[in-house]
């Protein structure tokens, strides 16, 4: 049987006495979009940080293409094909937009096709071409979000992890971002999408796991009509 | 006229201090470590020139540069285990390395000092418009200016430079983008070493008496400049170094001899206080707490 592209098994994360993630398991296959939703503090970001090696999981396994990547350095995991767009955007604000993109390109394992990808992200997010020479810190929140997604894509990830990309953005901007993400999906890039707002994820992802107090408590299929009581139960117990 | 004369010398020394400041700032940028032993890089380079006295000029230059760069790489290796300890501990540790090296030099070579006899002919002066300008001042300005420009170019225009700046600005995000942070740290120490090596060559002509505190005397005022300018921003750090170098020469041409002696002591106390109270520099208080590698 072919291995799932990204496989998380029995993952647990602790911060001292605080247990943030408990025995979480799920998979993301090639070309798939998987959602991960839950209330603030549910452990979504910690899951992504454990996958990318930013925090060391206390237990469990993370496999990329069948190979365990637990214990690898963050930079090695990035080069192996997992790109994280972290919560809060993290543009290099004193660098130009172009320099931010160049950093994405430098993260590629394989330089071939860089020009094509550059042309593609400029088409996806024209603003990164229009404001190439400006400082990234001068962009609006939505434009910065587009820049970090473009930058992540330039590293040609096999799996793109997005941590609350809609956070703090106007509805019209969220729409722009997600229509671009739709094209990313069409390109065959697997996506793990973390959102606090369940309806955003459920509308977009092939399936969405609901997380509560560090555990997965429910899985919703794409387009599942969200019932308020059901969601309140799933989010808050 | 005396002030104009001092001005020329002040610009020259300021340029050298800017290079020292840039080296310190470069290392601090990527690992949040103030390397007090940066001055001993200069000292080591100066002793290398001393030991190669009488040998052909290119040999002396290459050996001196190689010694400084190698020592800087060695320091990187020595500081590696310090990644997880508190900033105050790191500060003390780099102090310790600095004093250890100074005392080793003291034991081996004594306090007396010896004349390095390196490019002494550059100390002859020419006269323009009533100003006596030594050739080494001109050479120092040119070499220093070119080195600053070259370093700036590497940081701005090359991939390695971009990665170095990225690691300095946000090490976590840099890692997430696959920047090989360990390699970047080594590179920062190598570049800092090269800058220190170049400064040594110019300084050894200007101050040919080599003693165990040859570099320390330069490092302290340059560090004041870095701290004042802002530790993790290279241009302000270099400007800060320049300003302090400039001010030192101007002040000592104004101050009477007795007060000059205290200049370094005052600067030294100042820098320790600032580093202990505001380890990230004077002007970076409002920014995010930065993480060390
Ligand atoms: N660096 C940290 N140190 C201590 N506790 C943390 C840290 N980061 C997160 N936590 C705690 O872990 C839990 C999960 O947080 P997080 O993964 O950020 O959740 P989410 O992304 O779903 O909001 C929360 O209780 C949070 O307070
Ligand atoms: Mg979060």
Coordinates of C-alpha atoms and ligand atoms in Angstrom, one line a residue:
Chain A
X1 CA 0.0 0.0 0.0
X2 CA 1.3 3.4 -0.9
X3 CA 2.1 5.6 2.1
X4 CA 0.0 8.6 2.9
X5 CA 1.9 11.8 2.1
X6 CA 1.8 13.3 5.6
X7 CA 0.8 11.0 8.4
X8 CA 0.5 12.1 12.1
X9 CA 0.1 9.3 14.7
X10 CA -0.5 9.5 18.4
X11 CA 1.0 13.0 18.5
X12 CA 1.3 14.6 22.0
X13 CA 2.7 18.0 22.9
X14 CA 3.3 19.4 26.3
X15 CA 4.6 22.7 27.5
X16 CA 5.8 21.9 31.0
X17 CA 2.7 21.0 33.0
X18 CA 0.3 22.1 30.2
X19 CA -0.8 19.4 27.8
X20 CA -1.5 21.1 24.5
X21 CA -2.0 18.1 22.1
X22 CA -3.0 14.6 23.1
X23 CA -2.7 11.5 20.9
X24 CA -3.7 13.3 17.7
X25 CA -3.7 11.2 14.5
X26 CA -4.7 12.1 10.9
X27 CA -3.4 12.0 7.4
X28 CA -3.1 14.3 4.5
X29 CA -2.7 12.6 1.1
X30 CA -1.3 14.1 -2.1
X31 CA -3.5 16.8 -3.6
X32 CA -5.8 16.7 -0.5
X33 CA -7.0 19.5 1.6
X34 CA -7.6 18.7 5.2
X35 CA -9.1 21.1 7.7
X36 CA -8.3 21.4 11.4
X37 CA -10.6 23.5 13.5
X38 CA -11.3 24.2 17.1
X39 CA -11.6 27.0 19.7
X40 CA -8.7 29.2 20.7
X41 CA -6.3 27.1 22.8
X42 CA -7.5 23.7 21.4
X43 CA -4.0 22.8 20.3
X44 CA -4.1 23.5 16.5
X45 CA -1.0 25.7 16.3
X46 CA 0.9 23.3 18.6
X47 CA 0.1 20.4 16.2
X48 CA 1.5 22.4 13.3
X49 CA 4.6 23.4 15.3
X50 CA 5.2 19.8 16.2
X51 CA 4.9 18.7 12.6
X52 CA 7.5 21.3 11.5
X53 CA 9.9 20.5 14.4
X54 CA 9.5 23.9 16.0
X55 CA 8.4 22.1 19.2
X56 CA 9.5 18.6 20.0
X57 CA 6.5 16.3 20.5
X58 CA 6.4 14.4 23.7
X59 CA 5.1 11.3 22.0
X60 CA 3.9 10.2 18.6
X61 CA 5.2 10.0 15.1
X62 CA 5.1 12.3 12.0
X63 CA 5.8 10.7 8.6
X64 CA 6.4 12.4 5.4
X65 CA 6.2 10.1 2.4
X66 CA 6.6 7.2 4.8
X67 CA 9.7 8.5 6.5
X68 CA 9.6 9.6 10.1
X69 CA 10.7 13.2 10.5
X70 CA 10.4 13.5 14.3
X71 CA 13.6 14.9 15.7
X72 CA 14.6 16.5 12.4
X73 CA 15.6 20.2 12.5
X74 CA 13.0 22.7 11.3
X75 CA 15.1 23.7 8.4
X76 CA 15.5 20.1 7.3
X77 CA 11.8 19.5 7.5
X78 CA 11.2 22.6 5.4
X79 CA 13.6 21.4 2.8
X80 CA 12.0 18.0 2.8
X81 CA 8.8 19.7 1.6
X82 CA 6.7 21.0 4.5
X83 CA 6.0 24.7 4.4
X84 CA 4.3 26.4 7.3
X85 CA 2.6 29.8 7.0
X86 CA 2.5 30.5 10.7
X87 CA -0.1 32.4 12.7
X88 CA 0.5 36.1 12.5
X89 CA 2.0 36.1 9.0
X90 CA 5.7 36.8 9.8
X91 CA 6.8 38.7 6.8
X92 CA 10.4 40.0 7.0
X93 CA 9.1 43.5 7.4
X94 CA 12.4 45.3 6.8
X95 CA 13.1 43.3 3.6
X96 CA 11.5 44.1 0.3
X97 CA 8.7 42.0 -1.1
X98 CA 11.1 40.7 -3.7
X99 CA 13.6 39.7 -1.0
X100 CA 10.9 37.8 0.9
X101 CA 10.1 35.9 -2.2
X102 CA 13.8 35.2 -2.9
X103 CA 14.0 33.6 0.6
X104 CA 11.1 31.3 -0.5
X105 CA 13.0 30.3 -3.6
X106 CA 16.2 29.6 -1.6
X107 CA 14.2 27.0 0.4
X108 CA 13.6 24.8 -2.7
X109 CA 15.2 21.4 -2.7
X110 CA 15.3 21.6 -6.4
X111 CA 16.0 24.9 -8.2
X112 CA 14.5 23.6 -11.5
X113 CA 11.2 25.3 -12.3
X114 CA 11.8 28.3 -10.1
X115 CA 11.0 30.8 -12.9
X116 CA 7.7 29.1 -13.6
X117 CA 6.7 29.1 -10.0
X118 CA 7.6 32.7 -9.7
X119 CA 5.5 33.6 -12.7
X120 CA 2.7 31.5 -11.2
X121 CA 2.6 33.2 -7.8
X122 CA 2.8 36.6 -9.4
X123 CA -0.3 35.6 -11.3
X124 CA -2.0 34.3 -8.2
X125 CA -1.2 37.4 -6.2
X126 CA -0.5 40.3 -8.6
X127 CA 0.3 42.5 -5.6
X128 CA 3.6 40.7 -5.0
X129 CA 4.7 41.8 -8.4
X130 CA 3.3 45.3 -8.3
X131 CA 4.9 46.1 -5.0
X132 CA 8.1 44.0 -5.4
X133 CA 10.5 46.8 -4.4
X134 CA 8.6 48.0 -1.4
X135 CA 9.3 47.0 2.2
X136 CA 7.1 44.1 3.2
X137 CA 6.2 45.9 6.4
X138 CA 4.4 48.5 4.4
X139 CA 1.9 46.1 2.9
X140 CA -1.6 45.8 4.4
X141 CA -2.5 42.7 6.5
X142 CA -4.1 41.0 3.6
X143 CA -1.2 41.7 1.2
X144 CA 1.2 40.4 3.8
X145 CA -0.9 37.2 4.1
X146 CA -0.7 36.9 0.3
X147 CA 3.1 37.5 0.4
X148 CA 3.7 34.7 3.0
X149 CA 1.6 32.2 1.1
X150 CA 3.4 33.2 -2.2
X151 CA 6.8 32.8 -0.4
X152 CA 5.8 29.4 1.0
X153 CA 4.7 28.2 -2.4
X154 CA 8.0 29.2 -3.9
X155 CA 9.8 26.7 -1.7
X156 CA 7.7 24.2 -3.8
X157 CA 6.2 22.4 -0.8
X158 CA 4.7 18.9 -0.9
X159 CA 2.4 19.9 1.9
X160 CA 1.4 23.5 2.8
X161 CA 0.4 24.1 6.4
X162 CA -1.7 27.3 6.9
X163 CA -2.3 28.6 10.4
X164 CA -5.5 30.7 10.5
X165 CA -4.9 32.5 7.2
X166 CA -8.2 34.4 7.5
X167 CA -7.4 35.8 10.9
X168 CA -7.9 39.6 11.0
X169 CA -8.7 39.9 7.3
X170 CA -11.8 41.7 5.8
X171 CA -14.3 39.2 4.2
X172 CA -13.4 40.3 0.7
X173 CA -9.7 39.7 1.3
X174 CA -10.5 36.3 2.8
X175 CA -12.3 35.6 -0.4
X176 CA -9.3 36.6 -2.5
X177 CA -7.0 34.5 -0.5
X178 CA -9.2 31.4 -0.7
X179 CA -9.8 31.7 -4.4
X180 CA -6.0 31.7 -4.8
X181 CA -5.8 28.7 -2.5
X182 CA -8.3 26.9 -4.7
X183 CA -5.8 27.2 -7.5
X184 CA -3.0 26.0 -5.3
X185 CA -5.2 22.9 -4.7
X186 CA -5.7 22.5 -8.4
X187 CA -1.9 22.4 -8.8
X188 CA -1.9 19.4 -6.6
X189 CA -0.3 20.9 -3.5
X190 CA -1.6 19.1 -0.4
X191 CA -2.9 21.6 2.2
X192 CA -3.5 21.3 5.9
X193 CA -5.7 24.3 6.8
X194 CA -6.0 25.4 10.5
X195 CA -9.0 27.7 11.1
X196 CA -10.8 28.9 14.2
X197 CA -13.9 29.6 12.1
X198 CA -15.2 26.1 11.2
X199 CA -17.4 27.2 8.3
X200 CA -14.4 28.6 6.4
X201 CA -12.5 25.3 6.7
X202 CA -15.5 23.0 6.1
X203 CA -16.4 24.9 2.9
X204 CA -12.9 24.5 1.5
X205 CA -11.4 21.3 2.9
X206 CA -12.1 17.8 1.7
X207 CA -12.6 16.8 5.3
X208 CA -12.2 18.7 8.5
X209 CA -11.2 17.5 11.9
X210 CA -12.5 19.3 15.0
X211 CA -10.1 19.6 17.9
X212 CA -11.0 20.2 21.5
X213 CA -8.6 20.4 24.5
X214 CA -5.8 18.8 22.5
X215 CA -7.9 15.9 21.0
X216 CA -9.7 15.3 17.8
X217 CA -13.3 14.9 18.6
X218 CA -15.1 14.9 15.3
X219 CA -14.6 14.8 11.5
X220 CA -16.8 16.7 9.1
X221 CA -17.0 16.1 5.3
X222 CA -16.7 18.9 2.8
X223 CA -19.8 21.0 2.6
X224 CA -21.2 19.6 5.8
X225 CA -24.0 21.9 6.9
X226 CA -22.9 23.2 10.2
X227 CA -25.5 23.0 13.0
X228 CA -24.8 25.5 15.7
X229 CA -25.6 23.2 18.6
X230 CA -23.5 20.5 17.1
X231 CA -20.6 22.8 16.7
X232 CA -20.9 24.3 20.1
X233 CA -20.8 20.7 21.5
X234 CA -17.8 19.8 19.4
X235 CA -15.8 23.0 20.2
X236 CA -16.6 23.3 23.9
X237 CA -17.9 19.9 25.0
Chain B
X1 CA 43.6 74.0 12.2
X2 CA 44.3 71.6 15.0
X3 CA 40.6 70.6 14.9
X4 CA 40.7 70.0 11.1
X5 CA 43.8 67.8 11.7
X6 CA 41.9 65.9 14.4
X7 CA 38.9 65.7 12.1
X8 CA 40.9 63.8 9.4
X9 CA 42.3 61.4 12.0
X10 CA 38.8 61.0 13.6
X11 CA 37.3 60.0 10.3
X12 CA 40.0 57.4 9.8
X13 CA 39.6 55.9 13.2
X14 CA 35.8 56.0 12.9
X15 CA 36.0 53.9 9.8
X16 CA 38.0 51.2 11.6
X17 CA 35.7 51.3 14.5
X18 CA 32.8 50.9 12.1
X19 CA 34.3 47.7 10.8
X20 CA 34.8 46.3 14.3
X21 CA 31.3 47.3 15.2
X22 CA 30.0 45.6 12.1
X23 CA 31.7 42.4 13.1
X24 CA 30.3 42.4 16.6
X25 CA 26.8 43.3 15.2
X26 CA 26.9 40.6 12.6
X27 CA 27.5 37.9 15.2
X28 CA 25.0 39.4 17.6
X29 CA 22.4 39.5 14.8
X30 CA 22.4 35.8 14.2
X31 CA 23.0 34.4 17.7
X32 CA 22.2 37.2 20.1
X33 CA 25.7 36.9 21.6
X34 CA 27.9 39.9 22.3
X35 CA 31.3 38.6 21.7
X36 CA 33.6 40.4 24.2
X37 CA 36.5 38.4 22.9
X38 CA 36.1 40.1 19.5
X39 CA 39.0 42.4 20.5
X40 CA 41.3 39.4 21.0
X41 CA 40.8 38.6 17.4
X42 CA 42.7 41.8 16.6
X43 CA 45.3 41.0 19.3
X44 CA 45.9 37.6 17.8
X45 CA 46.3 39.1 14.3
X46 CA 48.7 41.6 15.7
X47 CA 50.9 38.9 17.3
X48 CA 50.8 37.0 14.1
X49 CA 52.3 40.0 12.4
X50 CA 54.9 40.2 15.2
X51 CA 55.9 36.6 14.7
X52 CA 56.3 37.0 11.0
X53 CA 58.5 40.0 11.3
X54 CA 61.1 40.0 8.6
X55 CA 59.1 37.8 6.3
X56 CA 57.8 39.0 3.0
X57 CA 54.8 41.3 3.2
X58 CA 52.2 39.0 1.5
X59 CA 53.1 36.2 3.9
X60 CA 52.6 38.4 6.9
X61 CA 49.3 39.7 5.6
X62 CA 48.0 36.2 4.7
X63 CA 49.2 34.6 8.0
X64 CA 47.7 37.4 10.1
X65 CA 44.3 37.2 8.3
X66 CA 44.3 33.4 8.5
X67 CA 45.0 33.4 12.2
X68 CA 42.2 35.9 12.9
X69 CA 39.6 34.1 10.8
X70 CA 40.6 30.7 12.3
X71 CA 40.3 32.1 15.8
X72 CA 36.9 33.5 15.1
X73 CA 35.8 30.1 13.8
X74 CA 37.2 28.5 17.0
X75 CA 35.2 31.0 19.1
X76 CA 32.0 29.9 17.3
X77 CA 32.8 26.4 18.2
X78 CA 33.5 27.3 21.8
X79 CA 30.3 29.3 22.2
X80 CA 28.1 26.5 20.7
X81 CA 27.1 24.9 24.0
X82 CA 25.9 28.3 25.2
X83 CA 22.8 28.3 23.0
X84 CA 20.4 27.4 25.7
X85 CA 21.7 29.4 28.6
X86 CA 20.6 32.9 29.8
X87 CA 22.0 36.0 28.1
X88 CA 23.8 37.1 31.3
X89 CA 25.7 33.8 31.4
X90 CA 26.6 34.1 27.7
X91 CA 28.0 37.6 28.4
X92 CA 30.1 36.3 31.3
X93 CA 31.3 33.4 29.2
X94 CA 32.5 35.6 26.4
X95 CA 34.1 37.9 29.0
X96 CA 35.9 34.8 30.3
X97 CA 37.2 33.9 26.9
X98 CA 38.4 37.5 26.4
X99 CA 40.3 37.7 29.7
X100 CA 41.6 34.2 29.3
X101 CA 43.2 35.1 26.0
X102 CA 44.5 38.5 27.3
X103 CA 46.1 36.8 30.2
X104 CA 47.5 34.0 28.1
X105 CA 49.1 36.8 26.0
X106 CA 50.3 38.5 29.1
X107 CA 52.0 35.3 30.4
X108 CA 53.6 34.5 27.1
X109 CA 54.7 38.0 26.0
X110 CA 54.5 40.3 29.0
X111 CA 53.2 43.8 29.3
X112 CA 56.2 45.5 27.7
X113 CA 55.0 45.2 24.1
X114 CA 57.1 45.0 21.0
X115 CA 57.3 47.0 17.8
X116 CA 55.6 45.1 15.0
X117 CA 57.5 46.9 12.2
X118 CA 54.7 46.4 9.7
X119 CA 54.5 48.8 6.7
X120 CA 56.2 51.5 8.7
X121 CA 56.8 53.6 5.6
X122 CA 53.0 54.3 5.6
X123 CA 53.5 56.4 8.7
X124 CA 55.2 59.1 6.7
X125 CA 53.0 62.1 6.0
X126 CA 52.3 64.4 3.1
X127 CA 51.1 68.0 3.4
X128 CA 48.0 69.3 1.8
X129 CA 46.7 72.8 2.5
X130 CA 48.6 72.9 5.7
X131 CA 47.3 69.5 6.9
X132 CA 49.8 66.8 7.7
X133 CA 48.2 63.5 6.5
X134 CA 49.8 60.2 7.0
X135 CA 49.6 57.7 4.2
X136 CA 48.1 55.1 6.5
X137 CA 45.2 57.4 7.2
X138 CA 44.5 57.4 3.5
X139 CA 45.0 53.7 3.1
X140 CA 42.9 53.1 6.2
X141 CA 40.1 55.1 4.8
X142 CA 40.2 53.5 1.4
X143 CA 40.5 49.9 2.8
X144 CA 37.9 50.5 5.5
X145 CA 35.5 52.2 3.1
X146 CA 35.8 49.4 0.5
X147 CA 35.4 46.7 3.1
X148 CA 32.3 48.3 4.5
X149 CA 30.9 48.6 1.0
X150 CA 31.8 45.0 0.2
X151 CA 30.2 43.7 3.3
X152 CA 27.1 45.7 2.6
X153 CA 27.0 44.3 -0.9
X154 CA 27.3 40.7 0.3
X155 CA 24.5 41.2 2.8
X156 CA 22.2 42.9 0.4
X157 CA 22.9 41.2 -2.9
X158 CA 24.0 37.6 -2.3
X159 CA 21.9 34.6 -1.3
X160 CA 24.1 33.9 1.7
X161 CA 23.7 37.5 2.8
X162 CA 20.0 37.4 2.5
X163 CA 19.9 34.2 4.6
X164 CA 22.1 35.8 7.2
X165 CA 19.9 38.8 7.5
X166 CA 16.8 36.6 7.6
X167 CA 18.3 34.6 10.5
X168 CA 19.1 37.8 12.3
X169 CA 15.6 39.3 11.8
X170 CA 13.5 36.2 12.7
X171 CA 15.4 33.0 13.3
X172 CA 12.2 30.9 13.6
X173 CA 10.7 32.0 10.3
X174 CA 14.1 31.7 8.7
X175 CA 14.2 28.0 9.7
X176 CA 10.7 27.4 8.5
X177 CA 11.9 28.6 5.1
X178 CA 14.8 26.2 5.2
X179 CA 17.6 28.6 6.0
X180 CA 20.5 26.5 7.3
X181 CA 20.9 28.5 10.5
X182 CA 24.0 26.6 11.8
X183 CA 25.9 27.3 8.6
X184 CA 24.7 30.9 8.7
X185 CA 26.2 31.3 12.2
X186 CA 29.5 29.9 11.2
X187 CA 29.5 32.2 8.2
X188 CA 28.8 35.2 10.4
X189 CA 31.8 34.4 12.6
X190 CA 34.0 33.9 9.5
X191 CA 32.9 37.3 8.1
X192 CA 33.4 39.0 11.5
X193 CA 36.8 37.4 11.6
X194 CA 37.8 38.7 8.2
X195 CA 36.6 42.2 9.1
X196 CA 38.7 42.0 12.3
X197 CA 41.7 40.8 10.4
X198 CA 41.5 43.7 8.0
X199 CA 41.2 46.2 10.9
X200 CA 44.2 44.6 12.5
X201 CA 46.4 45.2 9.4
X202 CA 45.6 48.9 9.4
X203 CA 45.8 49.3 13.1
X204 CA 49.1 47.6 13.4
X205 CA 50.6 50.3 11.2
X206 CA 49.0 53.1 13.2
X207 CA 49.8 51.6 16.7
X208 CA 52.8 49.4 16.1
X209 CA 53.5 48.6 19.8
X210 CA 51.8 45.3 20.2
X211 CA 50.6 44.5 23.8
X212 CA 48.1 42.0 25.1
X213 CA 45.3 44.6 25.2
X214 CA 45.9 45.7 21.6
X215 CA 42.4 44.6 20.5
X216 CA 40.6 45.1 23.7
X217 CA 41.3 48.8 23.7
X218 CA 39.6 49.1 20.3
X219 CA 36.8 46.6 21.0
X220 CA 35.4 48.5 24.0
X221 CA 34.7 51.8 22.3
X222 CA 33.5 50.0 19.2
X223 CA 31.1 48.0 21.3
X224 CA 29.8 51.2 22.9
X225 CA 29.0 52.3 19.4
X226 CA 27.3 49.1 18.5
X227 CA 25.2 49.2 21.7
X228 CA 24.2 52.8 21.1
X229 CA 23.5 52.2 17.5
X230 CA 21.4 49.1 18.0
X231 CA 22.8 45.7 18.3
X232 CA 20.9 43.9 15.6
X233 CA 20.8 46.5 12.9
X234 CA 24.1 46.5 11.1
X235 CA 24.0 50.0 9.5
X236 CA 23.2 51.8 12.8
X237 CA 25.7 49.6 14.5
X238 CA 28.4 50.5 12.1
X239 CA 27.4 54.2 12.3
X240 CA 27.5 53.9 16.1
X241 CA 31.0 52.5 15.9
X242 CA 32.0 55.3 13.5
X243 CA 30.6 57.9 15.8
X244 CA 32.4 56.6 18.9
X245 CA 35.7 56.3 17.0
X246 CA 35.2 59.8 15.7
X247 CA 34.3 61.2 19.1
X248 CA 37.3 59.5 20.8
X249 CA 39.8 61.2 18.6
X250 CA 38.0 64.6 18.7
X251 CA 37.7 64.3 22.5
X252 CA 41.3 63.4 23.1
X253 CA 42.4 66.3 21.1
X254 CA 40.3 68.5 23.3
X255 CA 40.7 66.9 26.7
X256 CA 43.8 67.4 28.8
X257 CA 46.0 64.3 29.1
X258 CA 45.0 63.4 32.6
X259 CA 41.3 63.0 31.7
X260 CA 42.0 61.1 28.6
X261 CA 43.1 58.2 30.6
X262 CA 39.6 57.7 32.0
X263 CA 37.9 57.7 28.6
X264 CA 38.1 53.9 28.1
X265 CA 37.2 53.2 31.7
X266 CA 34.1 55.3 31.4
X267 CA 33.1 53.7 28.1
X268 CA 33.7 50.2 29.5
X269 CA 31.4 50.8 32.5
X270 CA 28.8 52.3 30.2
X271 CA 28.7 49.3 27.9
X272 CA 28.4 46.7 30.7
X273 CA 25.6 48.6 32.3
X274 CA 23.7 48.9 29.1
X275 CA 24.2 45.3 28.2
X276 CA 23.0 44.1 31.5
X277 CA 19.9 46.4 31.6
X278 CA 19.0 46.2 28.0
X279 CA 20.7 43.2 26.4
X280 CA 19.2 43.9 23.0
X281 CA 20.5 47.4 22.7
X282 CA 19.2 50.8 23.6
X283 CA 16.7 51.2 20.8
X284 CA 15.2 47.8 20.4
X285 CA 13.0 47.8 23.5
X286 CA 9.7 47.9 21.8
X287 CA 10.3 45.0 19.5
X288 CA 9.5 41.4 19.9
X289 CA 11.5 39.4 22.3
X290 CA 14.1 37.8 20.1
X291 CA 15.0 34.2 20.3
X292 CA 18.5 32.9 20.3
X293 CA 19.7 30.1 18.0
Ligands
LIG1 N1 4.8 28.3 24.2 C1 3.9 27.9 25.1 N2 4.1 27.7 26.4 C2 3.1 27.3 27.2 N3 1.9 26.9 26.8 C3 1.6 27.1 25.5 C4 2.5 27.6 24.6 N4 2.0 27.6 23.4 C5 0.7 27.2 23.6 N5 0.5 26.9 24.8 C6 -0.8 26.4 25.4 O1 -1.1 25.2 24.7 C7 -2.5 25.1 24.4 C8 -2.7 25.0 22.9 O2 -2.3 26.2 22.3 P1 -2.3 26.4 20.7 O3 -1.7 25.2 20.1 O4 -1.7 27.7 20.4 O5 -3.9 26.3 20.4 P2 -4.7 27.0 19.2 O6 -3.7 27.2 18.1 O7 -5.7 25.9 18.9 O8 -5.3 28.2 19.6 C9 -3.1 26.3 25.1 O9 -3.5 26.0 26.4 C10 -1.9 27.3 25.2 O10 -2.1 28.1 26.3
LIG2 MG1 -3.3 29.0 17.1

